[in-house]
Coordinates of C-alpha atoms and ligand atoms in Angstrom, one line a residue:
X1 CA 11.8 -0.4 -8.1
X2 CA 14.2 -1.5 -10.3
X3 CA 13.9 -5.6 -8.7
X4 CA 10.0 -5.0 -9.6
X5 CA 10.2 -3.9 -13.0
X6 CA 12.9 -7.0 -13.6
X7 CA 10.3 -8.9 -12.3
X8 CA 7.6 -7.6 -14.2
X9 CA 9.5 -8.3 -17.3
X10 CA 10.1 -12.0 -16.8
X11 CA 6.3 -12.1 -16.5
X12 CA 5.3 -10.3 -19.5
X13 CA 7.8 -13.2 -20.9
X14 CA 5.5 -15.8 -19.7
X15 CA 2.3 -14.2 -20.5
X16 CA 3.3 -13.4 -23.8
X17 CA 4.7 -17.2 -23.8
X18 CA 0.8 -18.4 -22.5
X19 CA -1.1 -16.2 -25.3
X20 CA 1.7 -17.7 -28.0
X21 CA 1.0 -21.1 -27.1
X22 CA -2.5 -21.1 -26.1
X23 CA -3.2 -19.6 -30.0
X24 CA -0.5 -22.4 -31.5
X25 CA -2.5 -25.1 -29.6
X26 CA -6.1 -24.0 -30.3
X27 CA -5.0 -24.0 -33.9
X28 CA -3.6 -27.2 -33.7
X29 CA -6.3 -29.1 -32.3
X30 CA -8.8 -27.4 -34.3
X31 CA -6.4 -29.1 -36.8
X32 CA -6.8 -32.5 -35.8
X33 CA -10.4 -32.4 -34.5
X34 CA -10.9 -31.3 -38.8
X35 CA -8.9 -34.1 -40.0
X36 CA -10.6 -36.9 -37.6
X37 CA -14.0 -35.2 -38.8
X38 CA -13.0 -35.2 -42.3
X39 CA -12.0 -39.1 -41.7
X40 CA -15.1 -40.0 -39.8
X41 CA -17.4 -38.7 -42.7
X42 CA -15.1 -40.9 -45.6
X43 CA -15.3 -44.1 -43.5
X44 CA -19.3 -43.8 -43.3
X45 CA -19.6 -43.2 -46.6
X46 CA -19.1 -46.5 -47.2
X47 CA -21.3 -48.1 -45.3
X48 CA -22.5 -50.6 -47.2
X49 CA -18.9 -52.7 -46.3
X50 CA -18.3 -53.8 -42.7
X51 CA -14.5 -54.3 -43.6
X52 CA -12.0 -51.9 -44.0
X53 CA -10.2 -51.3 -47.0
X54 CA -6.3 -51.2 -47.3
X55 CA -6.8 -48.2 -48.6
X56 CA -8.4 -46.7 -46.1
X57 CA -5.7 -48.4 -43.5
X58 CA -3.2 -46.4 -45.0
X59 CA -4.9 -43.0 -44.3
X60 CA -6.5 -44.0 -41.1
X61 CA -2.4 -44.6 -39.9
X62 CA -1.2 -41.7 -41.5
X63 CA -4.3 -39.5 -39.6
X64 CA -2.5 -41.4 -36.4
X65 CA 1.0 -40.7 -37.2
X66 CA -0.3 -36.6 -37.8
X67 CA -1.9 -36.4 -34.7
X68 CA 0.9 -37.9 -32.4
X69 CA 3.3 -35.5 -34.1
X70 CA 1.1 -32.7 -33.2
X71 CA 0.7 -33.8 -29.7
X72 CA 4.3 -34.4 -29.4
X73 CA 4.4 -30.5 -30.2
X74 CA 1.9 -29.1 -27.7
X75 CA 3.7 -31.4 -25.3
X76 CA 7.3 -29.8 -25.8
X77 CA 5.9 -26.1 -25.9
X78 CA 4.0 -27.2 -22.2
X79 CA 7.2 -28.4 -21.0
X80 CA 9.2 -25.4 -22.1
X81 CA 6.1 -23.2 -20.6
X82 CA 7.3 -24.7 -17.2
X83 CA 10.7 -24.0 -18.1
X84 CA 9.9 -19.9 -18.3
X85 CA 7.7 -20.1 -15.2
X86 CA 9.9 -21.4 -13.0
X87 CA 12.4 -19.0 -14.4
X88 CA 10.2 -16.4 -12.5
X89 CA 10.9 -17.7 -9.8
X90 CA 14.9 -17.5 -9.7
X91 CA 14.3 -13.7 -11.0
X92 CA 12.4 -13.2 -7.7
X93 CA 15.4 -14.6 -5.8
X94 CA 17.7 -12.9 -7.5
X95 CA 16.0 -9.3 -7.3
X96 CA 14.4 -9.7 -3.5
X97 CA 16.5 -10.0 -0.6
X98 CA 14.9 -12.7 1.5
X99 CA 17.1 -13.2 4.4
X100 CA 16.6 -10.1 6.7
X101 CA 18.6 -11.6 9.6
X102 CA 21.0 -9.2 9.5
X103 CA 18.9 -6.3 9.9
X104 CA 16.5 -7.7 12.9
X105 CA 16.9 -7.3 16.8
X106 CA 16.1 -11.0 17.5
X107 CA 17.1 -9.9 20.8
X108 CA 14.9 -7.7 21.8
X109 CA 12.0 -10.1 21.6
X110 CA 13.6 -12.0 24.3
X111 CA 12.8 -10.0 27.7
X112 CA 9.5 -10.9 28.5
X113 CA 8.3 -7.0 29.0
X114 CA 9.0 -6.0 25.2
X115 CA 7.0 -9.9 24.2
X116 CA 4.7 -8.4 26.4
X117 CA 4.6 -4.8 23.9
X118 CA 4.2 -6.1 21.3
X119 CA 1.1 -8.5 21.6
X120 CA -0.8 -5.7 23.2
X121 CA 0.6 -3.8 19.7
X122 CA -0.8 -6.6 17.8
X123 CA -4.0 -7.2 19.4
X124 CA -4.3 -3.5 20.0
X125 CA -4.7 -3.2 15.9
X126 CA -7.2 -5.9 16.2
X127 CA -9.7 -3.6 18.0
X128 CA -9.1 -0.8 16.2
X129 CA -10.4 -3.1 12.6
X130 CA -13.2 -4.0 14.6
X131 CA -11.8 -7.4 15.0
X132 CA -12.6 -7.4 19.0
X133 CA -13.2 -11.1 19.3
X134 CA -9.8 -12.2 17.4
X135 CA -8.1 -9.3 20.1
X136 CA -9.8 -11.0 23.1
X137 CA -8.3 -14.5 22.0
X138 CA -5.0 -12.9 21.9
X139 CA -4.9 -11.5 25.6
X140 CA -6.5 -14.5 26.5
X141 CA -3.8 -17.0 24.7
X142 CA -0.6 -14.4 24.9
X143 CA -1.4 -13.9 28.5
X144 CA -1.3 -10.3 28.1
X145 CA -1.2 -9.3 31.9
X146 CA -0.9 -5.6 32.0
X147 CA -4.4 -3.8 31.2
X148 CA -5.2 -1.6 28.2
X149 CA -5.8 1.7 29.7
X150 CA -9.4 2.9 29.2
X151 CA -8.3 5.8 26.3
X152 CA -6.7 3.6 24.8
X153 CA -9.6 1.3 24.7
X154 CA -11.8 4.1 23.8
X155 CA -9.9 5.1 21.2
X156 CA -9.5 2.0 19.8
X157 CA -13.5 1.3 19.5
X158 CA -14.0 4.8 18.0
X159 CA -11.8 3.7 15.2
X160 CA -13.4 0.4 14.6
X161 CA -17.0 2.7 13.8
X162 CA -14.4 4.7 11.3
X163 CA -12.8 1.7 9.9
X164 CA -16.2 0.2 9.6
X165 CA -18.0 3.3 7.6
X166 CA -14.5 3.5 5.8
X167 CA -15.1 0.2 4.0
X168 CA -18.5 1.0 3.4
X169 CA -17.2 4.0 1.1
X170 CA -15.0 1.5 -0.1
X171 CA -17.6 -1.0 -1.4
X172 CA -19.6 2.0 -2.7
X173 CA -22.1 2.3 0.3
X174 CA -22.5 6.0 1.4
X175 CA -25.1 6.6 3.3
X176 CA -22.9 5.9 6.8
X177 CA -20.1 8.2 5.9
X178 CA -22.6 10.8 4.9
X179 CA -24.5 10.6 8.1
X180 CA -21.3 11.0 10.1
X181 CA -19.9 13.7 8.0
X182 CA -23.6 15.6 9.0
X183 CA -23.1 15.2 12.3
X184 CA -19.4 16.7 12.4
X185 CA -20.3 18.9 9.4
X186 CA -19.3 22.2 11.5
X187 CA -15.8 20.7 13.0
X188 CA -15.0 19.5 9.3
X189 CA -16.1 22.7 7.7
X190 CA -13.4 24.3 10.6
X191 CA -10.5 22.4 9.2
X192 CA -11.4 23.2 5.9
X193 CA -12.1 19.5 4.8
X194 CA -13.4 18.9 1.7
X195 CA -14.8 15.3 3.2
X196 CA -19.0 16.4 2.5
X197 CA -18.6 18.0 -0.9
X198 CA -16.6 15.0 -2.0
X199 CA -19.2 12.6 -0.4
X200 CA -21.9 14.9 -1.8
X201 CA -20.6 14.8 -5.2
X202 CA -20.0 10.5 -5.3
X203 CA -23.8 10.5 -4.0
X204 CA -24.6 12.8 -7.0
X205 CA -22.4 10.3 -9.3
X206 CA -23.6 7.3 -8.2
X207 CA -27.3 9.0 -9.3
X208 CA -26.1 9.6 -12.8
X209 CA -24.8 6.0 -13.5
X210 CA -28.1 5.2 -13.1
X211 CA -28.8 6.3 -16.5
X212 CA -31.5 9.1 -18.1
X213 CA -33.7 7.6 -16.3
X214 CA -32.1 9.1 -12.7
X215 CA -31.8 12.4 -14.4
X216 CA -34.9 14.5 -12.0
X217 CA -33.7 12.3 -9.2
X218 CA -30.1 13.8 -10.3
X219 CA -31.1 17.5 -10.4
X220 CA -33.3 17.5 -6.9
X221 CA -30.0 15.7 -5.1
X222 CA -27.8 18.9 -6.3
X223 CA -30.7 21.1 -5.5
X224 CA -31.0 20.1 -1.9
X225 CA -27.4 19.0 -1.2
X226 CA -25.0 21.5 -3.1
X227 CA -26.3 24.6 -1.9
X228 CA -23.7 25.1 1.0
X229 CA -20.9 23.8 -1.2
X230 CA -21.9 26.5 -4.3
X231 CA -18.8 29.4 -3.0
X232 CA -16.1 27.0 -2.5
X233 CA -16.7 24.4 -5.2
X234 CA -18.5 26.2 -8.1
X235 CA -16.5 24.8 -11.3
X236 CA -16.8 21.3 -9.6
X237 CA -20.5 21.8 -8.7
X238 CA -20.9 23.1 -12.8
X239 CA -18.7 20.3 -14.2
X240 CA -21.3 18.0 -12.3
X241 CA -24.0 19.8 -13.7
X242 CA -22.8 19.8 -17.2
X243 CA -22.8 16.2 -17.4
X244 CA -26.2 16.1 -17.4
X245 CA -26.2 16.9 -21.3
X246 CA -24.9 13.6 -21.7
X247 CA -26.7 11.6 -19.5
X248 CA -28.8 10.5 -22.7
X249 CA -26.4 9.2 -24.3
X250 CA -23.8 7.5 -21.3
X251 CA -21.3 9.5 -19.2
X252 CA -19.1 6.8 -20.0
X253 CA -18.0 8.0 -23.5
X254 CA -18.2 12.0 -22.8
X255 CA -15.8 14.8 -21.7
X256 CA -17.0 13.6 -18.5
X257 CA -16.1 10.5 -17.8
X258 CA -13.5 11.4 -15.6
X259 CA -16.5 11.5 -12.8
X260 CA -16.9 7.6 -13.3
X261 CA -13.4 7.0 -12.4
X262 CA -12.9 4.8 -9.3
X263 CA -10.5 7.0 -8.5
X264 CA -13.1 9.1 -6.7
X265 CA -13.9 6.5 -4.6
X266 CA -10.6 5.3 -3.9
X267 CA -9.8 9.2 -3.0
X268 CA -12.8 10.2 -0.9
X269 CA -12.4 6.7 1.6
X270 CA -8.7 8.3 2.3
X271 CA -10.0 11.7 2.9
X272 CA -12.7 10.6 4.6
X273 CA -10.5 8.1 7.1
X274 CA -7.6 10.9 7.5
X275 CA -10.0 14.1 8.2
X276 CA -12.3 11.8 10.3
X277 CA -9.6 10.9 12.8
X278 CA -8.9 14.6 12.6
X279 CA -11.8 15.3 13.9
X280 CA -12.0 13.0 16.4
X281 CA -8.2 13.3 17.4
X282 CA -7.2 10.0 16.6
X283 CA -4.8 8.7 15.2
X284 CA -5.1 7.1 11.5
X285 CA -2.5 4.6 11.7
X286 CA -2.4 1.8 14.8
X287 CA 1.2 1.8 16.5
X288 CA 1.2 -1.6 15.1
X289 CA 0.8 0.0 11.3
X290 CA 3.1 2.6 12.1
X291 CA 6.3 0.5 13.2
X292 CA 5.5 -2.1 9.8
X293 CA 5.7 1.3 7.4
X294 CA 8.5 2.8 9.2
X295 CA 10.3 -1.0 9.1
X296 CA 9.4 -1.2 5.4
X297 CA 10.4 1.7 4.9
X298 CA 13.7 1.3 6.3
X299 CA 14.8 -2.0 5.3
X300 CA 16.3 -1.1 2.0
X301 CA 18.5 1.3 3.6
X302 CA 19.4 -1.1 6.1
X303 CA 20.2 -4.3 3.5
X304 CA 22.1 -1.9 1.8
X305 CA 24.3 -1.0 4.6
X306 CA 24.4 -5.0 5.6
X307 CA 25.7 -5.6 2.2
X308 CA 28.5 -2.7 2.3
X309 CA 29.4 -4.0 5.7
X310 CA 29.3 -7.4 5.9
X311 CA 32.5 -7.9 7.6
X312 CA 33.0 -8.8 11.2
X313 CA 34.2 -6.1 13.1
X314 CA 31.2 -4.2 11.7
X315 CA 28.4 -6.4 12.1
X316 CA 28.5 -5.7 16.2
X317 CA 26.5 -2.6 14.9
X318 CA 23.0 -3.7 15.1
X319 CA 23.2 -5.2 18.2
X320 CA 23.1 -3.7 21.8
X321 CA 21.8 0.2 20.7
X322 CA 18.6 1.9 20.4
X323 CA 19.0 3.3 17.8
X324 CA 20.1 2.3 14.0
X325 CA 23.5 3.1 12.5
X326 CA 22.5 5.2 9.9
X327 CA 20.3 8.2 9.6
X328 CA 17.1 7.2 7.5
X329 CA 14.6 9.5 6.1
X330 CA 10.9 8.6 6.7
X331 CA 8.0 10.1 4.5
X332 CA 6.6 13.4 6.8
X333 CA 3.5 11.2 7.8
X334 CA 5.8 9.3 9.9
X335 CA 8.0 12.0 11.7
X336 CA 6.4 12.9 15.4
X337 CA 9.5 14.5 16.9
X338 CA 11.4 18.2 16.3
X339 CA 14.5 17.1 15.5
X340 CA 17.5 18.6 15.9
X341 CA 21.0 18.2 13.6
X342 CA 23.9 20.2 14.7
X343 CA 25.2 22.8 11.9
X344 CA 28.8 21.8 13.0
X345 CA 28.9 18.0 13.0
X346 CA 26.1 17.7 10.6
X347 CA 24.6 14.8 12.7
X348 CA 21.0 14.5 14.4
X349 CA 21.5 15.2 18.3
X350 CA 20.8 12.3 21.0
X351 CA 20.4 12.0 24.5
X352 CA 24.3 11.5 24.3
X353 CA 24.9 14.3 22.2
X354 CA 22.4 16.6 22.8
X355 CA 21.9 20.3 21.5
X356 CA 23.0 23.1 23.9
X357 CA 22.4 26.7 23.4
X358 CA 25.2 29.2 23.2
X359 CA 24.9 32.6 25.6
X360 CA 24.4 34.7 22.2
X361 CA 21.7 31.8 20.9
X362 CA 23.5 29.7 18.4
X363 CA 22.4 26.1 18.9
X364 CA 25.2 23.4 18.3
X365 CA 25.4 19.7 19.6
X366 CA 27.3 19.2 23.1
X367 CA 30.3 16.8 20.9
X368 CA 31.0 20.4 18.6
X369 CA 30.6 22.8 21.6
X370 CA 33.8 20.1 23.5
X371 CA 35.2 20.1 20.2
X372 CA 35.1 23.9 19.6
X373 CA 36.0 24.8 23.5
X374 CA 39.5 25.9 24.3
X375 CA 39.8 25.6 28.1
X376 CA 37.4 28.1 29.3
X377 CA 36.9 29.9 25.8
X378 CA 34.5 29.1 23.4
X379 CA 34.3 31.5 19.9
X380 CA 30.8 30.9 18.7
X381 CA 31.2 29.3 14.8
X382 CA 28.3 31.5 13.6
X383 CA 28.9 35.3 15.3
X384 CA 32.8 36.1 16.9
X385 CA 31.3 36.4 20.2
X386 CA 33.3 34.6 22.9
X387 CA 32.2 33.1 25.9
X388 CA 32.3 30.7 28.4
X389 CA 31.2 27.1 27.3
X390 CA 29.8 26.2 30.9
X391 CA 26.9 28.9 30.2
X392 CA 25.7 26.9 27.5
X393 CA 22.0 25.5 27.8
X394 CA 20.9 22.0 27.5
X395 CA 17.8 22.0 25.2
X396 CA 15.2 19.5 25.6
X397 CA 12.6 19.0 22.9
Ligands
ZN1 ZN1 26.7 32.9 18.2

């Protein structure tokens, strides 16, 4: 964040440059356009002579000398105006880490299986945005030999309708996402989504901006659609009805305005993509879109570490495990599995170090239960009871 807002600065710096120059120059050709105007009308006033006078050499040079001073100025300020722009470019450098060499598993692209993953990943993604043509050139040109099972396939297509009706809400066309939403109005209304009211409501909105004109066309729209919604969105449903006071004279400038915010939109196209694959038990995210947020996720953490440990002996760390060498904390949309971190070591458990479960029911990682062990005795950390370490349980999640 702080690399962006750096950045951010050094760009104000050249806007504000742009604006201060772009004024200075205006001004200054408005200058010389006067003076040449001013010149033009003195030298046809007299024109009853052909010939020009010395007098009027003199003025005509010193008009010449003016203007190549002034150009020489807007000149210099352009040139410094490069100056500041490609200083925008260093602060990028500076602020962005570009090489990410460290962090990557170029190896792992090497076995032809894992290639193999990850363009069936890619062109996985492709079917799911509806893109199936661009997918089939991928198989076809990757040689992607091993089939895409038929649920997956499924899947895949039934997200292509969602993504499609999802960018209709996006570019402000409802009628598809409210045709869907009353076709699965019973499974949404069973998970409690507020998907049709909000739907419901833009409709209703999207009435009003039509101006005064709208405003019977407005009322019969809440009259037939907000009925159902009337115990479990009544201030919303009055707030919307309120606003018809001020329909004469623009929504834009009342209390209300907050209704023409494209915020709506932008918020209902989420809800609507998230409870829709809900419903349908698919997922929101492709695997593809899940492994890029997770990455991006990760990667500051990990050029962190690369910078703290850039010496040799440590750099063998990235290489040749399957997992990462630090424990990274991912936003709750992208955690799938229970995890398990043992209260002793304070570490997650692994298929090396997995959890066990003491006879009395403590749970502890395998590494503290050897560690805690003496011979065949093993005091639980959490209640004195003592027993044998060999009856402790391996627990699989
Ligand atoms: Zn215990």
């Amino acid at each position: 964040m702080e690399s962006c807002s750096a950045v951010e600065r050094e760009l104000d710096r050249v806007i504000a440059k742009f604006t201060d120059i772009r004024e200075d120059s205006e001004n200054v050709i408005s200058d010389v356009t006067n003076l040449f105007d001013s010149l033009k009308d003195t030298l046809t006033d007299d024109e009853a002579s052909s010939q020009i006078s010395e007098n009027q050499v003199t003025i005509l040079n010193e008009a010449f000398a003016k203007m190549r001073e002034k150009l020489h100025r807007i000149t210099t300020e352009h040139r410094e105006i490069h100056g500041t722009v490609s200083k925008v470019g260093k602060v990028i450098d500076r602020n962005f880490v570009s090489d990410f060499q460290a962090t990557a598993r170029s190896d792992a692209l090497v076995e032809d299986r894992n290639m193999q993953m990850l363009n069936k990943l890619v062109a996985e993604h492709y079917i799911r945005q509806g893109m199936d043509d661009v997918a089939e050139a991928l198989i076809r040109e990757a040689e992607i030999r091993t089939e895409f099972s038929p649920k997956v396939r499924e899947q895949s297509q039934q997200f292509a309708e969602v993504y499609h009706i999802w960018e209709c809400i996006t570019n402000h066309n409802l009628s598809p996402a409210l045709e869907w939403s009353a076709k699965y109005s019973e499974e949404l209304d069973a998970k409690n989504s507020p998907l049709e009211f909000k739907l419901h409501r833009l409709a209703f909105i999207q009435i009003l901006s039509l101006g005064v004109g709208a405003q019977s066309e407005a009322i019969t729209y809440a009259r037939t659609n907000f009925g159902k919604f009337v115990n479990r969105y009544e201030k919303e449903i009055q707030n919307l009805m309120g606003s018809l006071i001020y329909l004469p004279t623009g929504i834009h400038n009342s209390p209300y305005k907050h209704l023409m915010s494209p915020e709506l939109w932008t918020e209902a196209a989420y809800i609507f993509l998230k409870d829709c694959c809900n419903v349908l038990g698919i997922s929101k995210d492709s695997p593809l879109s899940v492994v890029v947020n997770a990455g991006c996720t990760a990667l500051p953490a990990l050029l962190n570490l690369k910078q703290v440990m850039q010496s040799r002996q440590v750099l063998g760390i990235w290489s040749g495990r399957d997992e990462l060498p630090i424990e990274i904390d991912l936003d709750p949309d992208h955690r799938y599995h229970s995890v398990f971190a043992c209260p002793i070591l304070r570490q997650q458990t692994s298929e090396d170090n997995p959890p066990m479960k003491l006879s009395c029911g403590h749970v502890i990682s395998r590494d503290a239960l050897n560690k805690l062990s003496n011979g065949l005795l093993l005091k639980c950390p959490y209640c004195p009871i003592e027993q044998s370490p060999e009856d402790a349980k391996y627990i699989y999640f």
